[in-house]
Amino acid sequence: MPQGIPEEIIDEIRQRTDLVGLVGEYLKLERRGKNMVGLCPFHSEKTPSFSVSPEKQLFHCFGCGASGNAFSLIMQMEKLAFPEAARFLARRSGVNIPERRLILPAEDDLKEKIYKLNHLAARFYAYCLHKTEQGKGVLDYLLNRGIRQETIELFMLGYAPADWTGFFNFAQKKGASPDLMVKAGLVSPGRDKGYYDRFRGRLIFPIFNISGNVAGFGGRVLEEGEKSGPKYLNSPETLVFDKGSMLYGLNLAREEIRREKKAIVMEGYTDVITAFQAGIKNAVASLGTALSAEQGRLLRYQADTVVTAYDSDSAGEAATWRGLAILQASGCLVQIAELPEGSDPDSYIRENGPEAFNVLVEKSKPLMEYRLQQLKKRFDLASDKGRINYIEELMPFLMAAVNQVEQNFYLKRASEELGVDEEALLGELKKRRRKGSRYKETKKNEPPAEQKKINARPEEKNLLSLMLQSKEIAQLGRNLLNAEYIDDPQVRKVVEAIWSLSETETVLSAEKLINRFEDQEVVNLITEAVTDPALQDLPVKTAKRMVEDSVKRLHKVWKDSKLKDLKIKRENFEARGLHEQAMEIYLEEQSLISKKDGDPYR
Ligand SMILES: [Zn+2]
């Protein structure tokens, strides 16, 4: 049983949480029959195999086997242990957990502390922006650029004062330890002694994770100079901040992205802010210039189309192309919006308005089309060297084509540009495919390692599923089955838990049963059993007969192995001339043989 939180509180959280709504915060779901389906967030796939049952409040992925209830989802999604996942859901559903009864594992406890400190820091920076002399200059700058007060508050923009220990002193007064501040990436230890603030004299952009916690910060200097350091500075990697797997603005844009099934990826924080304020609410920014594969995956859960709107002068980053090709290979339509030379979405929207920007997005070109154009500009196709380079850069994109039709289309186009035979290009493509695509994400090719499985026998799985259909069937199982027939101790525990629930609860629920177990393997086993489509909604009579059959088979297996053991024992006694003992075993064997398969145990 999950330690630390009283069961009635877990129960209350469970009752107040709708799994469909919760999953919907991470990915888009579509109705299919009784269930909702979507692209699995735990493995890479092109067609949805992630299924949520609104009725059972359980999810199950037929691709990778991930499964469970709302608690398991949060544990896996947010990488939290049970108590912290419970706390996460409690906050979301407005349930109060008595603080002192929570015992968190050390790492989760530290995460929680970092989030709290980050939140404090964000408030500190916001205060400095609005209430200090230095900050007021920055605030005026923002307002003059047309960023409205309510937008500044929504994005929680702030200002880090230019002195060395402004935040450090403040946080220390608030009781934060220097060690925690370092772990949160907010201060650094000085060379000799003491600590200094990481962000100084910068406009601050808090970076929220998908669940709305401040995970890290971006800081931008307003007056560039030698002393002021790099123009942009982000938080370092911390326990809660991983630059490559977060997108700026996603916490706000997520809903609109899912509604439109389209996301716009920009480069800068201010691009996203200006767009949002102008009513373009499906924009996010990668934290750095390149779009990582992980960020692409984050978008893929929610959008069918991703449009990039990068600054015209930096659109050539190799890493970005790699990220986009991976995104496209995962089945997402990737398009490139072209901005005029020297402008970015921020300046473009401010100068021309959101409608003009939307036109650019409408006119965006498919990734491949754009790439062909670019390569043609870059290489001299009249020279051999130019043509070789052209093919070299083009191939990975052809390999990442959405489908065969698209691939053929661009293959033809490229062969026309180059004036070479289509067959020759196709040959080159095939050769490379044999060697393996450069753009395949190696990580995704490994089997999803986290989903460990318990090897329950089919009869055992049937029993779990059937007994969870009603108390009556659970009781029947209890009368017929001897827990000893079940080999695996974990499966046995599940069966016993069903029996105990069938005595105390008015209605049996797999969702509730799951909360008695912390092992993901057990959760998977239960979910798999109850979402087995072959065993859904059976007439009571049929279900009862199946229980009887399953018990019979389990009994037979158990009996056979028991007889084998007894035989070995008996022969052992006989060999040693211990006839009396051998006789006793013999009688035991006979009594076992005389029992019919599936005879009630008690
Ligand atoms: Zn999956």
XYZ file of C-alpha atoms and ligand atoms in Angstrom:
603
model
C 0.000 0.000 0.000
C 1.359 3.433 -0.901
C 2.777 4.829 2.272
C 2.205 8.250 3.713
C -1.255 9.221 2.466
C -4.464 7.952 4.077
C -6.497 5.680 1.859
C -9.653 7.763 2.119
C -7.760 10.719 0.664
C -6.396 8.642 -2.207
C -9.961 7.584 -2.791
C -11.239 11.113 -2.837
C -8.565 12.165 -5.345
C -9.471 9.180 -7.477
C -13.148 10.058 -7.469
C -12.523 13.663 -8.355
C -10.162 12.934 -11.240
C -11.479 12.126 -14.672
C -8.851 10.143 -16.550
C -10.075 11.253 -19.977
C -9.677 14.905 -19.024
C -6.310 14.214 -17.470
C -4.943 12.348 -20.488
C -6.426 15.078 -22.649
C -4.062 17.537 -21.037
C -1.159 15.661 -22.575
C -2.431 14.431 -25.908
C -5.408 14.662 -28.167
C -7.917 11.872 -27.950
C -10.538 10.700 -30.355
C -13.541 8.592 -29.663
C -13.457 5.038 -30.919
C -16.413 2.963 -29.800
C -16.595 3.015 -26.042
C -13.030 4.174 -25.650
C -10.883 7.166 -26.487
C -7.686 6.659 -28.450
C -4.603 8.760 -29.149
C -0.915 8.562 -29.936
C 0.934 6.905 -27.087
C 3.093 9.326 -25.097
C 5.364 6.496 -23.992
C 6.491 5.169 -27.326
C 6.834 6.504 -30.829
C 4.028 5.618 -33.194
C 2.152 6.847 -36.235
C -1.244 5.325 -35.594
C -2.945 5.555 -32.216
C -2.760 2.499 -29.987
C -3.115 4.309 -26.687
C -6.590 3.632 -25.404
C -8.471 5.191 -22.487
C -11.611 3.685 -21.048
C -13.866 6.408 -19.604
C -16.000 3.755 -17.984
C -13.158 1.905 -16.272
C -10.970 4.972 -15.772
C -7.983 3.020 -17.064
C -5.564 3.437 -19.926
C -3.710 0.825 -21.888
C -1.321 1.008 -24.819
C -1.564 -1.940 -27.183
C 1.800 -0.940 -28.631
C 4.127 -0.812 -25.651
C 1.958 -2.161 -22.855
C 1.980 1.003 -20.723
C -1.131 1.034 -18.617
C -2.803 2.009 -15.382
C -5.088 4.559 -13.789
C -4.764 8.311 -13.240
C -2.060 7.841 -10.617
C 0.018 5.568 -12.830
C -0.328 8.039 -15.695
C 1.069 10.896 -13.656
C 3.824 8.725 -12.209
C 4.978 7.843 -15.718
C 4.267 11.159 -17.402
C 5.803 13.417 -14.783
C 8.300 10.820 -13.572
C 7.077 10.982 -9.996
C 6.805 8.460 -7.197
C 3.342 7.567 -5.939
C 3.047 10.086 -3.083
C 4.134 12.968 -5.278
C 1.833 11.881 -8.083
C -0.981 11.782 -5.538
C -0.078 15.250 -4.404
C -0.003 16.420 -8.029
C -3.509 15.091 -8.615
C -4.716 16.392 -5.282
C -3.660 19.902 -6.220
C -5.359 19.550 -9.558
C -8.629 18.315 -8.126
C -8.671 20.521 -5.062
C -8.221 17.793 -2.470
C -6.299 18.711 0.626
C -3.612 16.311 1.823
C -2.559 16.759 5.441
C 1.005 17.959 4.954
C 2.739 16.153 7.800
C 1.519 12.765 6.689
C 3.396 13.003 3.441
C 6.739 11.288 3.356
C 8.398 11.811 0.010
C 11.396 9.942 -1.344
C 14.492 12.149 -1.257
C 14.595 12.945 -4.976
C 10.940 13.850 -5.315
C 11.212 15.922 -2.203
C 14.100 17.819 -3.779
C 12.141 18.350 -7.005
C 9.261 19.758 -5.020
C 11.636 22.102 -3.180
C 13.192 23.296 -6.438
C 9.766 24.054 -7.913
C 8.888 26.021 -4.810
C 12.139 27.971 -4.916
C 11.692 28.640 -8.651
C 8.249 29.981 -7.953
C 9.654 32.226 -5.272
C 12.342 33.408 -7.712
C 9.756 34.168 -10.401
C 7.832 36.256 -7.911
C 11.005 38.019 -6.830
C 11.924 38.897 -10.428
C 8.376 40.077 -11.159
C 8.514 42.281 -8.080
C 11.821 43.767 -9.238
C 10.346 44.499 -12.671
C 7.334 46.303 -11.303
C 8.522 47.891 -8.092
C 12.199 48.822 -8.381
C 13.843 51.807 -10.085
C 16.064 49.610 -12.285
C 13.133 47.412 -13.188
C 10.913 50.287 -14.183
C 13.203 51.128 -17.085
C 12.802 47.558 -18.335
C 9.055 47.629 -17.774
C 8.831 50.831 -19.835
C 10.844 49.153 -22.555
C 8.367 46.267 -22.668
C 5.328 48.548 -22.634
C 6.854 50.695 -25.363
C 7.276 47.604 -27.486
C 3.556 47.109 -27.199
C 3.563 44.274 -24.696
C 0.570 44.893 -22.495
C 0.497 44.751 -18.728
C -1.781 41.690 -18.619
C 0.528 39.824 -21.005
C 3.511 40.628 -18.825
C 1.638 39.181 -15.875
C 0.408 36.124 -17.752
C 3.929 35.159 -18.798
C 5.169 36.252 -15.367
C 7.970 38.314 -16.892
C 10.481 39.747 -14.468
C 13.723 41.538 -14.042
C 16.868 40.269 -12.320
C 18.614 43.211 -10.696
C 22.143 43.990 -11.780
C 23.779 43.407 -8.409
C 25.511 40.146 -7.530
C 23.504 38.874 -4.616
C 20.026 40.405 -4.942
C 18.203 37.119 -5.259
C 20.596 35.224 -3.021
C 20.020 37.565 -0.103
C 16.281 37.584 -0.623
C 16.004 33.802 -0.810
C 18.219 33.318 2.198
C 15.966 35.584 4.227
C 13.071 33.430 3.094
C 14.814 30.387 4.504
C 16.211 28.777 1.344
C 19.582 27.081 1.745
C 22.452 28.079 -0.576
C 22.755 24.408 -1.502
C 19.165 24.333 -2.758
C 19.676 27.581 -4.667
C 22.664 26.029 -6.435
C 20.701 22.863 -7.210
C 17.938 25.011 -8.706
C 20.534 26.729 -10.887
C 19.678 30.139 -9.494
C 23.004 30.949 -7.851
C 26.583 29.752 -8.293
C 29.252 29.300 -5.655
C 31.868 32.070 -5.839
C 35.486 31.259 -6.632
C 36.689 31.911 -3.100
C 33.664 32.074 -0.913
C 30.039 33.071 -0.937
C 27.539 32.794 -3.766
C 26.413 34.982 -6.627
C 23.212 35.201 -8.684
C 23.171 33.483 -12.050
C 20.817 36.041 -13.576
C 21.928 39.647 -13.262
C 20.665 42.703 -15.098
C 18.404 40.652 -17.333
C 14.829 40.530 -18.461
C 13.552 37.221 -17.072
C 11.266 34.719 -18.779
C 10.107 31.962 -16.429
C 9.868 28.681 -18.297
C 6.863 26.632 -17.247
C 6.569 22.924 -17.702
C 3.439 21.343 -19.061
C 1.854 21.154 -15.631
C 2.403 24.829 -14.938
C 5.369 24.650 -12.571
C 8.311 26.986 -13.110
C 11.015 24.590 -14.274
C 13.675 27.128 -15.182
C 14.365 30.608 -16.512
C 15.562 32.374 -19.600
C 17.281 35.707 -19.170
C 17.969 38.292 -21.824
C 20.232 41.334 -21.615
C 18.713 44.486 -22.989
C 21.863 46.483 -23.550
C 24.495 44.412 -25.192
C 28.076 45.001 -24.213
C 31.187 43.086 -23.339
C 30.433 43.040 -19.651
C 26.889 41.833 -19.920
C 27.723 38.319 -21.109
C 25.745 36.365 -23.676
C 22.533 37.896 -24.995
C 20.485 34.916 -23.844
C 21.143 32.848 -20.770
C 19.048 29.895 -19.629
C 18.954 27.969 -16.378
C 21.460 25.127 -16.348
C 20.138 21.573 -16.431
C 18.631 20.753 -13.053
C 16.571 17.952 -11.608
C 13.485 19.648 -13.056
C 14.860 21.494 -16.076
C 15.866 19.695 -19.236
C 16.185 22.198 -22.032
C 15.883 19.665 -24.831
C 12.552 18.299 -23.711
C 10.643 21.499 -22.969
C 8.973 24.090 -25.125
C 8.477 27.674 -24.068
C 4.807 28.631 -23.951
C 3.470 25.099 -24.275
C 1.615 25.366 -20.969
C -0.468 28.191 -22.464
C -0.552 27.064 -26.093
C -1.445 23.437 -25.526
C -5.195 23.841 -25.626
C -5.198 25.852 -28.839
C -2.686 23.499 -30.476
C -4.968 20.616 -29.769
C -8.004 22.481 -31.054
C -6.332 23.484 -34.306
C -4.196 20.334 -34.497
C -1.470 22.704 -35.545
C 1.508 24.200 -33.714
C 3.758 27.048 -34.741
C 7.356 26.785 -33.583
C 9.246 30.022 -33.179
C 12.713 30.844 -32.061
C 12.474 33.430 -29.334
C 10.507 33.946 -26.162
C 9.350 37.377 -27.313
C 8.109 35.890 -30.596
C 5.766 33.637 -28.636
C 4.660 36.440 -26.310
C 3.896 38.872 -29.128
C 2.063 36.166 -31.082
C -0.002 35.144 -28.074
C -0.988 38.716 -27.346
C -2.019 39.165 -30.973
C -4.340 36.162 -30.699
C -2.013 33.551 -32.243
C -2.233 31.178 -29.331
C -0.738 27.994 -30.747
C 2.863 29.192 -30.792
C 5.778 27.775 -28.798
C 9.531 28.295 -28.839
C 12.322 25.775 -28.582
C 14.795 26.756 -25.890
C 17.768 27.392 -28.110
C 17.870 27.559 -31.849
C 17.487 23.914 -32.782
C 14.347 21.869 -32.367
C 15.277 18.623 -30.630
C 13.756 15.255 -31.380
C 12.251 15.163 -27.899
C 10.585 18.549 -28.406
C 9.235 17.307 -31.707
C 7.731 14.329 -29.954
C 6.090 16.632 -27.424
C 4.402 18.458 -30.303
C 3.500 15.282 -32.111
C 1.215 14.198 -29.234
C -0.979 17.183 -29.849
C -0.615 18.384 -33.409
C -0.933 16.924 -36.896
C 0.834 19.858 -38.483
C 3.849 21.766 -37.230
C 4.764 25.037 -38.905
C 8.139 26.551 -38.154
C 8.461 30.311 -38.248
C 12.149 30.879 -37.680
C 14.051 34.074 -38.207
C 15.013 34.169 -41.841
C 18.728 34.441 -41.083
C 18.973 31.451 -38.766
C 16.716 28.942 -40.476
C 19.672 26.958 -41.737
C 20.718 25.195 -38.527
C 21.630 21.596 -39.234
C 20.272 20.406 -35.895
C 16.914 22.004 -36.601
C 16.660 20.179 -39.907
C 17.416 16.958 -38.144
C 14.691 17.665 -35.570
C 12.205 18.517 -38.321
C 13.036 15.432 -40.347
C 12.483 13.237 -37.292
C 9.207 14.994 -36.627
C 8.134 14.404 -40.208
C 9.239 10.785 -40.085
C 6.942 10.319 -37.096
C 3.989 11.156 -39.309
C 3.626 14.864 -38.618
C 3.175 17.271 -41.497
C 6.016 19.777 -41.250
C 5.816 23.108 -43.012
C 8.086 26.110 -43.187
C 6.752 29.646 -43.042
C 9.074 32.080 -44.775
C 9.630 35.442 -43.148
C 11.104 38.358 -45.048
C 14.848 38.859 -44.715
C 15.825 40.344 -41.358
C 12.510 39.880 -39.593
C 11.264 37.522 -36.913
C 7.677 36.708 -35.859
C 7.860 39.341 -33.113
C 8.795 42.205 -35.437
C 6.657 40.905 -38.271
C 3.504 40.744 -36.176
C 4.163 44.149 -34.628
C 4.707 45.766 -38.015
C 2.132 43.950 -40.130
C -0.424 42.596 -37.703
C -1.555 39.050 -36.931
C -3.607 38.650 -40.133
C -0.526 39.164 -42.287
C 1.345 36.643 -40.174
C -1.470 34.143 -40.538
C -1.177 34.533 -44.287
C 2.508 33.598 -44.052
C 1.534 30.518 -42.069
C -1.137 29.646 -44.629
C 1.410 29.987 -47.418
C 4.020 27.891 -45.621
C 5.747 25.289 -47.762
C 6.087 21.593 -47.058
C 9.448 20.796 -45.508
C 10.682 18.902 -48.545
C 9.659 21.562 -51.008
C 11.439 24.211 -48.993
C 14.501 22.057 -48.611
C 14.763 21.451 -52.352
C 14.599 25.176 -52.983
C 17.244 25.898 -50.411
C 19.638 23.267 -51.665
C 19.244 24.530 -55.190
C 20.251 27.981 -54.023
C 23.178 26.688 -52.013
C 24.886 24.378 -54.468
C 26.110 24.918 -57.987
C 24.296 22.151 -59.815
C 26.409 22.651 -62.899
C 29.438 21.200 -61.098
C 29.909 17.561 -60.072
C 30.869 18.562 -56.562
C 27.765 20.715 -56.196
C 25.569 17.864 -57.348
C 27.171 15.361 -54.996
C 26.674 17.717 -52.059
C 23.098 18.315 -53.128
C 22.339 14.595 -53.149
C 24.183 14.121 -49.872
C 21.986 16.667 -48.094
C 18.787 15.689 -49.802
C 18.788 11.957 -49.100
C 17.962 12.058 -45.393
C 14.939 14.204 -46.186
C 13.730 11.862 -48.854
C 14.088 9.034 -46.407
C 11.942 10.902 -43.890
C 9.153 11.482 -46.420
C 5.652 11.147 -45.012
C 4.733 8.426 -47.482
C 5.691 6.760 -50.736
C 3.688 9.205 -52.847
C 5.505 12.149 -51.380
C 8.837 10.429 -51.752
C 8.236 9.647 -55.413
C 7.070 13.172 -56.076
C 10.225 14.751 -54.714
C 12.449 12.111 -56.170
C 11.133 13.104 -59.550
C 11.580 16.789 -58.807
C 15.160 16.284 -57.682
C 16.021 14.204 -60.712
C 14.729 17.014 -62.917
C 16.777 19.625 -61.054
C 19.895 17.527 -61.367
C 19.215 16.268 -64.844
C 19.934 12.720 -63.722
C 17.922 9.582 -64.081
C 15.247 8.995 -61.434
C 16.380 5.378 -61.205
C 19.882 6.445 -60.237
C 18.573 8.543 -57.365
C 16.277 5.749 -56.264
C 19.243 3.365 -56.256
C 21.162 5.743 -54.018
C 18.169 5.988 -51.700
C 17.844 2.228 -51.424
C 21.529 1.849 -50.710
C 21.227 4.255 -47.821
C 18.119 2.671 -46.497
C 19.980 -0.607 -46.170
C 22.610 1.153 -44.102
C 19.925 2.625 -41.861
C 18.424 6.039 -41.794
C 20.387 8.845 -40.262
C 17.179 10.296 -39.013
C 15.867 7.330 -37.196
C 15.757 8.072 -33.565
C 17.928 5.420 -32.014
C 16.254 5.793 -28.658
C 12.877 4.883 -30.086
C 14.131 1.760 -31.762
C 14.899 0.098 -28.501
C 11.985 -1.745 -27.000
C 10.398 0.418 -24.324
C 12.441 -0.842 -21.433
C 10.357 0.450 -18.565
C 7.355 -1.758 -19.197
C 8.311 -4.867 -17.288
C 5.890 -7.722 -17.459
C 4.730 -10.380 -15.075
C 4.342 -13.724 -16.778
C 0.857 -14.583 -15.671
C -0.774 -17.603 -17.312
C -3.733 -16.933 -19.601
C -6.090 -18.606 -17.116
C -4.825 -16.339 -14.382
C -5.360 -13.256 -16.515
C -8.871 -14.441 -17.357
C -9.642 -14.901 -13.702
C -8.416 -11.435 -12.808
C -10.514 -9.901 -15.532
C -13.629 -11.916 -14.763
C -13.487 -11.541 -11.014
C -13.234 -7.777 -11.408
C -16.552 -7.723 -13.257
C -18.669 -8.177 -10.166
C -18.542 -9.115 -6.511
C -20.597 -12.177 -7.272
C -18.027 -13.541 -9.704
C -15.173 -12.600 -7.382
C -16.852 -14.617 -4.636
C -17.331 -17.568 -6.960
C -13.628 -17.444 -7.787
C -12.867 -17.360 -4.110
C -14.935 -20.453 -3.444
C -13.375 -22.447 -6.246
C -9.782 -21.338 -6.337
C -7.036 -22.159 -3.939
C -4.500 -19.339 -4.058
C -1.843 -22.015 -3.953
C -2.675 -22.900 -7.572
C -1.087 -19.622 -8.591
C 2.652 -19.776 -9.062
C 3.675 -16.163 -9.212
C 3.556 -14.469 -5.788
C 2.626 -11.109 -7.328
C -0.329 -12.556 -9.203
C -1.391 -14.316 -6.026
C -1.331 -11.009 -4.154
C -3.560 -9.409 -6.768
C -6.071 -12.243 -6.517
C -6.108 -11.979 -2.742
C -6.549 -8.213 -2.944
C -9.591 -8.701 -5.203
C -11.082 -11.047 -2.660
C -10.491 -8.663 0.189
C -11.998 -5.764 -1.789
C -15.010 -7.864 -2.691
C -15.739 -8.124 1.008
C -15.298 -4.508 1.986
C -16.459 -2.591 -1.095
C -19.962 -2.213 -2.428
C -18.697 -2.128 -6.003
C -15.495 -3.705 -7.273
C -13.238 -1.462 -9.335
C -9.944 -2.198 -11.015
C -9.093 1.439 -10.710
C -9.273 1.166 -6.954
C -7.464 -2.141 -6.875
C -4.538 -0.563 -8.698
C -3.968 1.895 -5.888
C -3.110 -0.996 -3.602
C 0.000 -1.685 -5.651
C 3.017 0.424 -6.349
C 4.825 -1.895 -8.758
C 4.252 -0.789 -12.314
C 4.427 -4.441 -13.383
C 1.436 -5.276 -11.230
C -0.449 -2.220 -12.468
C 0.225 -3.304 -16.045
C -0.988 -6.801 -15.306
C -4.272 -5.610 -13.831
C -4.925 -3.072 -16.561
C -4.107 -5.513 -19.298
C -6.472 -8.045 -17.790
C -9.423 -5.701 -17.443
C -9.018 -4.053 -20.831
C -8.838 -7.371 -22.686
C -11.496 -6.843 -25.365
C -12.332 -10.549 -25.485
C -13.572 -10.514 -21.923
C -15.695 -7.378 -21.937
C -19.353 -7.376 -21.001
C -19.901 -11.106 -20.914
C -23.248 -12.429 -19.724
C -22.949 -13.465 -16.077
C -23.555 -17.097 -16.957
C -20.745 -17.175 -19.490
C -18.417 -15.359 -17.125
C -19.138 -17.879 -14.376
C -18.492 -20.795 -16.673
C -15.214 -19.278 -17.751
C -14.204 -18.859 -14.120
C -14.932 -22.514 -13.514
C -12.966 -23.565 -16.594
C -9.993 -21.410 -15.692
C -9.911 -22.744 -12.147
C -10.106 -26.286 -13.485
C -7.126 -25.758 -15.727
C -5.091 -24.067 -13.021
C -5.962 -26.894 -10.680
C -4.843 -29.448 -13.225
C -1.508 -27.760 -13.773
C -1.023 -27.502 -10.046
C -2.048 -31.111 -9.511
C 0.289 -32.437 -12.216
C 3.262 -30.633 -10.825
C 2.374 -31.675 -7.278
C 2.108 -35.326 -8.403
C 5.464 -35.079 -10.076
C 7.009 -33.792 -6.843
C 5.382 -36.570 -4.811
C 6.567 -39.210 -7.222
C 10.172 -38.041 -6.931
C 9.866 -38.039 -3.159
C 8.352 -41.519 -3.090
C 10.990 -42.990 -5.380
C 13.631 -41.434 -3.219
C 12.244 -43.149 -0.109
C 11.913 -46.450 -1.953
C 15.502 -46.318 -3.131
C 16.623 -45.858 0.456
C 14.414 -48.722 1.636
C 12.149 -46.455 3.683
C 8.946 -48.284 2.789
C 6.742 -46.806 5.460
C 7.392 -43.241 4.328
C 7.051 -44.283 0.696
C 3.631 -45.768 1.494
C 2.471 -42.527 3.080
C 3.422 -40.555 -0.013
C 1.697 -43.152 -2.166
C -1.558 -42.654 -0.284
C -1.240 -38.921 -0.676
C -0.776 -39.371 -4.414
C -3.865 -41.561 -4.656
C -6.040 -39.109 -2.813
C -4.860 -36.339 -5.072
C -5.523 -38.394 -8.202
C -9.037 -39.250 -7.038
C -9.918 -35.565 -6.860
C -11.516 -34.297 -10.011
C -9.987 -31.317 -11.715
C -11.526 -28.182 -10.341
C -13.049 -29.784 -7.267
C -13.789 -27.073 -4.769
C -10.894 -26.672 -2.434
C -12.942 -25.904 0.643
Zn 2.733 2.902 -26.067
